[in-house]
Short mmCIF file of C-alpha atoms in Angstrom, two decimals:
data_model
loop_
_atom_site.label_atom_id
_atom_site.label_comp_id
_atom_site.label_asym_id
_atom_site.label_seq_id
_atom_site.Cartn_x
_atom_site.Cartn_y
_atom_site.Cartn_z
CA UNK M 1 169.75 138.42 174.08
CA UNK M 2 169.55 138.50 177.86
CA UNK M 3 170.21 134.76 178.17
CA UNK M 4 173.61 135.30 176.48
CA UNK M 5 172.88 132.93 173.63
CA UNK M 6 174.91 133.83 170.54
CA UNK M 7 172.31 134.37 167.83
CA UNK M 8 174.26 134.70 164.60
CA UNK M 9 177.40 133.69 162.74
CA UNK M 10 180.09 136.37 163.12
CA UNK M 11 180.33 136.78 159.33
CA UNK M 12 176.68 137.85 159.19
CA UNK M 13 177.52 141.06 161.04
CA UNK M 14 180.98 141.71 159.62
CA UNK M 15 183.25 139.84 162.04
CA UNK M 16 186.00 137.36 161.26
CA UNK M 17 185.36 134.47 163.68
CA UNK M 18 189.03 133.47 163.91
CA UNK M 19 190.08 137.01 164.68
CA UNK M 20 187.31 137.35 167.25
CA UNK M 21 188.71 134.36 169.15
CA UNK M 22 191.84 136.42 169.80
CA UNK M 23 189.80 138.37 172.34
CA UNK M 24 189.24 135.32 174.53
CA UNK M 25 192.82 134.12 174.15
CA UNK M 26 194.27 137.43 175.31
CA UNK M 27 191.93 137.71 178.29
CA UNK M 28 192.38 134.03 179.21
CA UNK M 29 196.13 134.62 179.37
CA UNK M 30 195.53 136.89 182.37
CA UNK M 31 193.69 134.01 184.03
CA UNK M 32 196.42 131.50 183.15
CA UNK M 33 199.07 133.86 184.54
CA UNK M 34 197.21 134.14 187.83
CA UNK M 35 196.50 137.85 187.38
CA UNK M 36 192.73 137.59 186.94
CA UNK M 37 190.35 135.16 188.68
CA UNK M 38 187.89 134.90 185.80
CA UNK M 39 185.96 136.97 183.27
CA UNK M 40 182.98 137.20 180.95
CA UNK M 41 182.92 139.32 177.79
CA UNK M 42 180.15 140.03 175.27
CA UNK M 43 180.26 141.52 171.77
CA UNK M 44 177.11 142.46 169.86
CA UNK M 45 176.61 144.22 166.52
CA UNK M 46 173.44 145.53 164.92
CA UNK M 47 171.60 144.14 167.94
CA UNK M 48 172.89 140.59 167.33
CA UNK M 49 174.92 138.88 170.03
CA UNK M 50 177.92 137.60 168.12
CA UNK M 51 180.32 136.53 170.84
CA UNK M 52 180.30 135.50 174.50
CA UNK M 53 183.63 134.56 176.03
CA UNK M 54 184.33 133.40 179.56
CA UNK M 55 187.11 131.69 181.45
CA UNK M 56 188.35 131.19 184.97
CA UNK M 57 186.50 131.15 188.25
CA UNK M 58 184.06 133.37 190.11
CA UNK M 59 185.40 131.91 193.38
CA UNK M 60 188.92 130.54 193.13
CA UNK M 61 189.15 128.82 196.52
CA UNK M 62 185.88 126.97 195.99
CA UNK M 63 186.46 126.22 192.31
CA UNK M 64 183.19 127.84 191.19
CA UNK M 65 183.29 128.73 187.48
CA UNK M 66 182.20 131.91 185.78
CA UNK M 67 178.72 131.21 184.38
CA UNK M 68 176.34 133.22 182.15
CA UNK M 69 174.17 134.03 185.17
CA UNK M 70 177.01 135.03 187.51
CA UNK M 71 176.25 138.25 189.36
CA UNK M 72 178.88 140.98 189.50
CA UNK M 73 179.43 144.09 191.61
CA UNK M 74 179.30 146.65 188.84
CA UNK M 75 180.28 149.57 191.09
CA UNK M 76 180.49 152.72 188.92
CA UNK M 77 178.61 151.10 186.04
CA UNK M 78 175.69 152.05 188.29
CA UNK M 79 176.36 155.69 187.34
CA UNK M 80 174.99 155.55 183.78
CA UNK M 81 171.77 153.98 185.11
CA UNK M 82 171.41 156.80 187.64
CA UNK M 83 172.08 159.36 184.93
CA UNK M 84 169.47 157.81 182.63
CA UNK M 85 166.90 157.73 185.44
CA UNK M 86 167.62 161.39 186.20
CA UNK M 87 167.28 162.41 182.56
CA UNK M 88 163.98 160.57 182.29
CA UNK M 89 162.75 162.95 184.99
CA UNK M 90 164.28 165.85 183.06
CA UNK M 91 162.20 164.83 180.04
CA UNK M 92 159.09 165.27 182.22
CA UNK M 93 160.12 168.80 183.21
CA UNK M 94 161.11 167.90 186.77
CA UNK M 95 164.21 170.10 186.58
CA UNK M 96 166.39 172.11 184.23
CA UNK M 97 170.04 171.16 183.84
CA UNK M 98 171.01 174.64 185.06
CA UNK M 99 168.89 174.47 188.23
CA UNK M 100 170.81 174.78 191.53
CA UNK M 101 170.56 171.49 193.42
CA UNK M 102 169.95 173.44 196.65
CA UNK M 103 166.40 173.96 195.42
CA UNK M 104 165.79 170.35 196.49
CA UNK M 105 168.87 169.63 198.61
CA UNK M 106 169.18 172.81 200.70
CA UNK M 107 172.20 171.48 202.62
CA UNK M 108 174.35 172.28 199.55
CA UNK M 109 173.37 175.97 199.48
CA UNK M 110 176.19 177.00 201.80
CA UNK M 111 178.87 174.38 201.02
CA UNK M 112 182.27 176.08 201.11
CA UNK M 113 185.11 175.75 198.59
CA UNK M 114 188.67 174.80 199.53
CA UNK M 115 191.31 177.38 198.59
CA UNK M 116 194.33 176.56 200.80
CA UNK M 117 195.55 174.90 203.98
CA UNK M 118 195.55 171.37 205.31
CA UNK M 119 192.83 168.81 205.98
CA UNK M 120 192.99 169.82 209.65
CA UNK M 121 192.91 173.56 208.97
CA UNK M 122 191.43 174.26 205.54
CA UNK M 123 190.97 177.78 204.24
CA UNK M 124 187.68 178.04 202.38
CA UNK M 125 185.63 180.54 200.38
CA UNK M 126 181.96 180.78 199.38
CA UNK M 127 180.71 179.26 196.13
CA UNK M 128 180.96 181.73 193.27
CA UNK M 129 178.04 179.97 191.63
CA UNK M 130 175.85 177.18 192.99
CA UNK M 131 176.21 173.48 192.24
CA UNK M 132 173.81 172.85 189.39
CA UNK M 133 172.28 169.58 188.18
CA UNK M 134 174.54 169.76 185.13
CA UNK M 135 177.58 169.83 187.44
CA UNK M 136 176.51 166.55 189.06
CA UNK M 137 175.98 164.83 185.71
CA UNK M 138 179.37 165.99 184.39
CA UNK M 139 181.48 165.59 187.58
CA UNK M 140 182.28 169.29 187.58
CA UNK M 141 180.59 169.94 190.95
CA UNK M 142 183.76 170.07 193.06
CA UNK M 143 182.76 166.95 195.02
CA UNK M 144 185.40 164.24 195.38
CA UNK M 145 186.17 160.71 196.57
CA UNK M 146 188.06 160.01 199.78
CA UNK M 147 189.96 157.13 198.20
CA UNK M 148 191.73 159.43 195.73
CA UNK M 149 194.21 160.47 198.44
CA UNK M 150 195.26 163.36 196.19
CA UNK M 151 193.91 166.46 197.97
CA UNK M 152 193.37 167.71 201.54
CA UNK M 153 189.60 167.48 201.01
CA UNK M 154 190.01 163.78 200.13
CA UNK M 155 191.56 163.33 203.56
CA UNK M 156 188.63 165.15 205.14
CA UNK M 157 186.28 162.67 203.44
CA UNK M 158 188.25 159.72 204.82
CA UNK M 159 188.25 161.23 208.32
CA UNK M 160 184.45 161.37 208.08
CA UNK M 161 184.34 157.66 207.09
CA UNK M 162 183.85 158.39 203.40
CA UNK M 163 186.73 156.40 201.93
CA UNK M 164 185.82 153.30 199.93
CA UNK M 165 182.31 153.36 201.38
CA UNK M 166 180.13 155.43 203.71
CA UNK M 167 179.40 155.40 207.45
CA UNK M 168 177.42 152.30 208.52
CA UNK M 169 173.68 152.82 208.71
CA UNK M 170 173.66 156.23 207.00
CA UNK M 171 171.10 156.54 204.21
CA UNK M 172 171.32 158.77 201.12
CA UNK M 173 169.84 161.79 202.89
CA UNK M 174 172.37 161.54 205.72
CA UNK M 175 175.44 160.98 203.54
CA UNK M 176 174.50 163.99 201.41
CA UNK M 177 174.23 166.12 204.56
CA UNK M 178 177.70 164.93 205.54
CA UNK M 179 179.21 165.66 202.13
CA UNK M 180 177.59 169.10 202.06
CA UNK M 181 179.33 169.91 205.35
CA UNK M 182 182.76 169.30 203.76
CA UNK M 183 184.44 171.74 201.36
CA UNK M 184 184.34 171.37 197.60
CA UNK M 185 187.71 170.77 195.90
CA UNK M 186 187.12 173.67 193.49
CA UNK M 187 184.48 176.14 192.38
CA UNK M 188 181.58 174.39 190.61
CA UNK M 189 182.08 174.21 186.87
CA UNK M 190 185.76 175.15 186.90
CA UNK M 191 187.30 171.65 186.63
CA UNK M 192 186.46 167.95 186.29
CA UNK M 193 186.96 165.68 189.29
CA UNK M 194 185.67 162.14 189.66
CA UNK M 195 183.71 161.92 192.89
CA UNK M 196 180.37 161.42 194.63
CA UNK M 197 178.48 163.67 192.19
CA UNK M 198 176.37 160.78 190.88
CA UNK M 199 175.54 159.69 194.43
CA UNK M 200 174.20 163.17 195.10
CA UNK M 201 172.35 162.93 191.79
CA UNK M 202 170.78 159.69 193.04
CA UNK M 203 169.57 161.49 196.15
CA UNK M 204 168.18 164.27 193.98
CA UNK M 205 166.30 161.65 191.94
CA UNK M 206 164.80 160.28 195.16
CA UNK M 207 163.59 163.71 196.24
CA UNK M 208 162.19 164.56 192.81
CA UNK M 209 160.41 161.22 192.46
CA UNK M 210 159.34 161.01 196.10
CA UNK M 211 160.57 157.39 196.36
CA UNK M 212 163.73 155.43 197.17
CA UNK M 213 166.23 155.04 194.35
CA UNK M 214 165.66 151.31 193.92
CA UNK M 215 161.97 151.92 193.25
CA UNK M 216 162.79 154.66 190.74
CA UNK M 217 165.21 152.36 188.94
CA UNK M 218 162.64 149.56 188.89
CA UNK M 219 159.97 151.76 187.35
CA UNK M 220 162.03 153.80 184.90
CA UNK M 221 164.79 151.41 183.78
CA UNK M 222 164.59 147.83 185.03
CA UNK M 223 160.93 147.04 184.33
CA UNK M 224 160.88 148.52 180.79
CA UNK M 225 164.05 146.59 179.92
CA UNK M 226 163.24 143.34 181.72
CA UNK M 227 166.27 143.67 184.00
CA UNK M 228 165.22 141.19 186.69
CA UNK M 229 168.68 140.37 188.11
CA UNK M 230 169.93 143.88 188.91
CA UNK M 231 169.57 145.23 192.43
CA UNK M 232 171.21 147.09 195.30
CA UNK M 233 172.96 144.11 196.83
CA UNK M 234 171.52 140.60 196.84
CA UNK M 235 167.82 140.31 197.54
CA UNK M 236 166.02 137.88 199.81
CA UNK M 237 166.07 134.51 198.09
CA UNK M 238 169.11 135.25 195.91
CA UNK M 239 171.82 132.58 196.02
CA UNK M 240 174.98 134.13 197.50
CA UNK M 241 177.06 131.51 195.66
CA UNK M 242 175.97 133.15 192.41
CA UNK M 243 177.75 136.39 193.29
CA UNK M 244 181.37 136.44 192.17
CA UNK M 245 183.94 136.84 194.91
CA UNK M 246 185.75 140.18 195.11
CA UNK M 247 189.53 140.22 194.67
CA UNK M 248 192.26 142.83 194.95
CA UNK M 249 195.51 143.00 193.03
CA UNK M 250 198.71 142.49 195.01
CA UNK M 251 202.36 142.57 193.88
CA UNK M 252 204.17 139.29 193.36
CA UNK M 253 207.16 139.14 195.72
CA UNK M 254 209.49 138.11 192.88
CA UNK M 255 207.49 139.59 190.02
CA UNK M 256 208.38 142.26 187.50
CA UNK M 257 209.07 142.60 183.78
CA UNK M 258 212.07 140.23 183.91
CA UNK M 259 210.37 137.57 186.02
CA UNK M 260 206.90 137.25 184.54
CA UNK M 261 203.65 138.88 185.65
CA UNK M 262 204.11 141.49 188.37
CA UNK M 263 200.73 141.08 190.12
CA UNK M 264 198.45 138.38 191.42
CA UNK M 265 195.27 138.75 193.50
CA UNK M 266 193.86 138.10 196.92
CA UNK M 267 190.27 137.82 198.19
CA UNK M 268 188.72 140.97 199.69
CA UNK M 269 185.90 139.35 201.61
CA UNK M 270 185.33 142.22 204.06
CA UNK M 271 184.82 144.72 201.22
CA UNK M 272 182.90 142.22 199.13
CA UNK M 273 180.43 141.41 201.90
CA UNK M 274 178.69 144.75 201.44
CA UNK M 275 176.97 143.37 198.34
CA UNK M 276 175.45 140.36 200.12
CA UNK M 277 172.49 142.38 201.45
CA UNK M 278 170.58 145.52 200.56
CA UNK M 279 172.49 148.48 202.05
CA UNK M 280 171.08 151.42 204.01
CA UNK M 281 172.67 153.78 201.46
CA UNK M 282 171.39 153.20 197.92
CA UNK M 283 174.47 154.44 196.10
CA UNK M 284 173.64 155.92 192.71
CA UNK M 285 177.37 156.05 192.12
CA UNK M 286 178.21 152.41 192.68
CA UNK M 287 175.72 150.25 194.55
CA UNK M 288 174.32 147.76 192.04
CA UNK M 289 175.00 144.10 191.36
CA UNK M 290 173.96 142.71 187.99
CA UNK M 291 174.41 139.91 185.48
CA UNK M 292 175.96 140.21 182.05
CA UNK M 293 172.62 139.47 180.41
CA UNK M 294 170.77 142.10 182.42
CA UNK M 295 173.31 144.84 181.87
CA UNK M 296 173.45 144.00 178.17
CA UNK M 297 169.77 144.90 177.99
CA UNK M 298 170.66 148.35 179.32
CA UNK M 299 173.64 148.80 177.00
CA UNK M 300 171.64 147.72 173.96
CA UNK M 301 168.93 150.21 174.94
CA UNK M 302 171.61 152.91 174.80
CA UNK M 303 172.72 151.69 171.36
CA UNK M 304 169.12 151.93 170.16
CA UNK M 305 168.90 155.54 171.33
CA UNK M 306 166.81 154.85 174.43
CA UNK M 307 164.38 152.40 172.86
CA UNK M 308 163.24 149.61 175.19
CA UNK M 309 161.86 147.39 172.36
CA UNK M 310 158.23 148.30 172.67
CA UNK M 311 158.60 151.22 175.04
CA UNK M 312 161.12 153.97 175.54
CA UNK M 313 163.40 154.71 178.47
CA UNK M 314 164.70 157.98 177.00
CA UNK M 315 164.16 160.05 173.91
CA UNK M 316 166.82 159.57 171.24
CA UNK M 317 167.70 163.27 171.21
CA UNK M 318 168.06 163.31 175.00
CA UNK M 319 170.50 160.41 174.86
CA UNK M 320 172.40 162.03 171.98
CA UNK M 321 172.84 165.11 174.17
CA UNK M 322 174.10 162.96 177.04
CA UNK M 323 176.87 161.35 174.98
CA UNK M 324 178.26 164.63 173.64
CA UNK M 325 181.36 166.08 175.26
CA UNK M 326 180.19 168.68 177.79
CA UNK M 327 183.64 169.87 178.88
CA UNK M 328 184.22 173.54 177.97
CA UNK M 329 185.88 174.11 174.61
CA UNK M 330 185.66 170.40 173.80
CA UNK M 331 188.62 169.77 176.12
CA UNK M 332 189.57 166.26 177.17
CA UNK M 333 189.72 164.95 180.73
CA UNK M 334 193.49 165.25 180.92
CA UNK M 335 193.31 168.97 180.11
CA UNK M 336 190.22 169.90 182.14
CA UNK M 337 190.42 167.23 184.81
CA UNK M 338 192.68 166.38 187.72
CA UNK M 339 195.48 163.77 187.47
CA UNK M 340 193.81 161.02 189.49
CA UNK M 341 192.22 157.61 189.19
CA UNK M 342 189.09 157.37 187.05
CA UNK M 343 187.35 154.51 185.27
CA UNK M 344 188.81 155.51 181.89
CA UNK M 345 192.06 156.89 180.46
CA UNK M 346 192.05 160.68 180.41
CA UNK M 347 193.90 161.58 177.18
CA UNK M 348 191.65 162.12 174.17
CA UNK M 349 188.54 161.35 176.22
CA UNK M 350 185.67 163.72 176.99
CA UNK M 351 182.75 163.53 179.39
CA UNK M 352 179.04 164.11 178.89
CA UNK M 353 176.03 163.56 181.12
CA UNK M 354 177.05 160.32 182.81
CA UNK M 355 179.31 158.86 180.12
CA UNK M 356 182.85 159.27 178.85
CA UNK M 357 183.46 159.30 175.12
CA UNK M 358 186.44 159.01 172.79
CA UNK M 359 187.17 162.42 171.27
CA UNK M 360 190.47 161.73 169.55
CA UNK M 361 191.48 158.09 168.95
CA UNK M 362 195.05 159.12 168.13
CA UNK M 363 195.46 161.00 171.40
CA UNK M 364 193.62 158.19 173.20
CA UNK M 365 196.27 155.81 171.87
CA UNK M 366 193.92 152.96 170.97
CA UNK M 367 192.29 151.89 167.70
CA UNK M 368 188.74 153.17 168.26
CA UNK M 369 186.06 155.32 166.69
CA UNK M 370 185.53 158.91 167.73
CA UNK M 371 182.22 159.08 169.59
CA UNK M 372 182.22 155.66 171.22
CA UNK M 373 181.02 156.05 174.79
CA UNK M 374 180.64 154.10 178.02
CA UNK M 375 182.03 153.77 181.54
CA UNK M 376 183.53 151.19 183.90
CA UNK M 377 183.52 150.02 187.48
CA UNK M 378 186.12 149.85 190.24
CA UNK M 379 186.40 146.05 190.02
CA UNK M 380 187.55 146.24 186.37
CA UNK M 381 184.13 145.85 184.75
CA UNK M 382 183.45 148.03 181.72
CA UNK M 383 181.24 148.62 178.70
CA UNK M 384 181.16 150.78 175.62
CA UNK M 385 178.80 151.57 172.77
CA UNK M 386 180.27 152.32 169.33
CA UNK M 387 177.70 154.22 167.22
CA UNK M 388 179.97 154.24 164.16
CA UNK M 389 180.24 150.45 163.88
CA UNK M 390 176.90 149.91 165.67
CA UNK M 391 178.29 147.58 168.30
CA UNK M 392 178.36 147.08 172.06
CA UNK M 393 181.02 145.46 174.21
CA UNK M 394 180.74 144.54 177.89
CA UNK M 395 183.29 142.98 180.23
CA UNK M 396 182.97 141.57 183.75
CA UNK M 397 185.41 140.44 186.40
CA UNK M 398 185.96 141.30 190.09
CA UNK M 399 189.45 142.77 190.45
CA UNK M 400 190.27 145.96 192.34
CA UNK M 401 191.55 148.43 191.29
CA UNK M 402 190.40 148.84 187.70
CA UNK M 403 193.79 150.22 186.68
CA UNK M 404 195.59 146.93 187.44
CA UNK M 405 195.43 145.53 183.90
CA UNK M 406 195.04 147.31 180.52
CA UNK M 407 191.85 145.39 179.77
CA UNK M 408 189.88 148.36 178.43
CA UNK M 409 192.48 149.17 175.81
CA UNK M 410 192.71 145.49 174.84
CA UNK M 411 188.95 145.26 174.38
CA UNK M 412 188.78 148.03 171.81
CA UNK M 413 191.88 146.89 169.94
CA UNK M 414 190.83 143.24 169.78
CA UNK M 415 187.23 143.94 168.80
CA UNK M 416 188.21 146.43 166.13
CA UNK M 417 190.77 144.11 164.53
CA UNK M 418 188.10 141.42 164.18
CA UNK M 419 185.80 143.67 162.11
CA UNK M 420 186.27 142.98 158.41
CA UNK M 421 183.26 144.57 156.68
#
């Protein structure tokens, strides 16, 4: 499957081929309208790759097309890999989910909690309970992202050079020390807030394993799954032309509902250049580049309950625990979380150990099955696994921010309407 060769007729796995083509037509319209540079989408059911669609360009100025082997900055789609690597250590007894992370990362023992004031003069209080491993996996730690621009602590992150990136040359140990010196947004466990929790989890994995995160990934995830094209930035010998160019959405001067599409895109070469080489900071929250074929190996492993086709990355019961909703009282992200940008809608959606999942399709507002789970990346990439219909869907492009176009809702609607069994 990793070479992206369709290996069955859609009817063999319950799809109507004509209806499935609607998926490509809808996505290609974004390309034709000048709102999306290019894309690649995969649909698989029962472990059979039934559809691969692609259109547009990976580099518009140079006319380079999207190809099966195009490499993509997957940003936060790194997070599920970090979570799986961490839970593989959990299965060996390396930690308990309730363990305080200060046992291994002592800099977080005395991190304060914001209660009032400004970014320049915050009023803080001690932690009422420590940050636990479970808090990192569920984004209930109180850590944040500087790019949210929604809270005084976010501004403190940006002032410390933690906006859309980290200070040059700082490795994972150093950035964690810097984050630990800043206040938490809330008391650990009291709310959900999308932030650097998975990056701290990546550092914890390094300490527990006694090796850099890329080596842990290679041993525990990439090698068992044959993921040979996934790495922290391009490696020596990789062709930089194979990496898709990064773009950002910009308003059309005369755009709007009455005048056609309201956005187009522009190249973000300065931001995109970070992926051309291996960084000093191996970001467990967003540092990987990958190909559609490689990441499909990971997603299909999830669908199989952690099975690596001859080995096992995780136990099936461990993975089942990860994709349950861990928010108190089975609340959704809109109720328990903060009103800010995340890689998924918040209504009707819960969060487990590294994955979001659909709790209530009606509240979610999209035709979907309760229990489907996945995550996305800042440049509009996404994936989900649907255990009810036994299918996986992945999507790749390079457009910031991920909220620009309603691609994730379209994916579920268009895949579901094509199922006829």
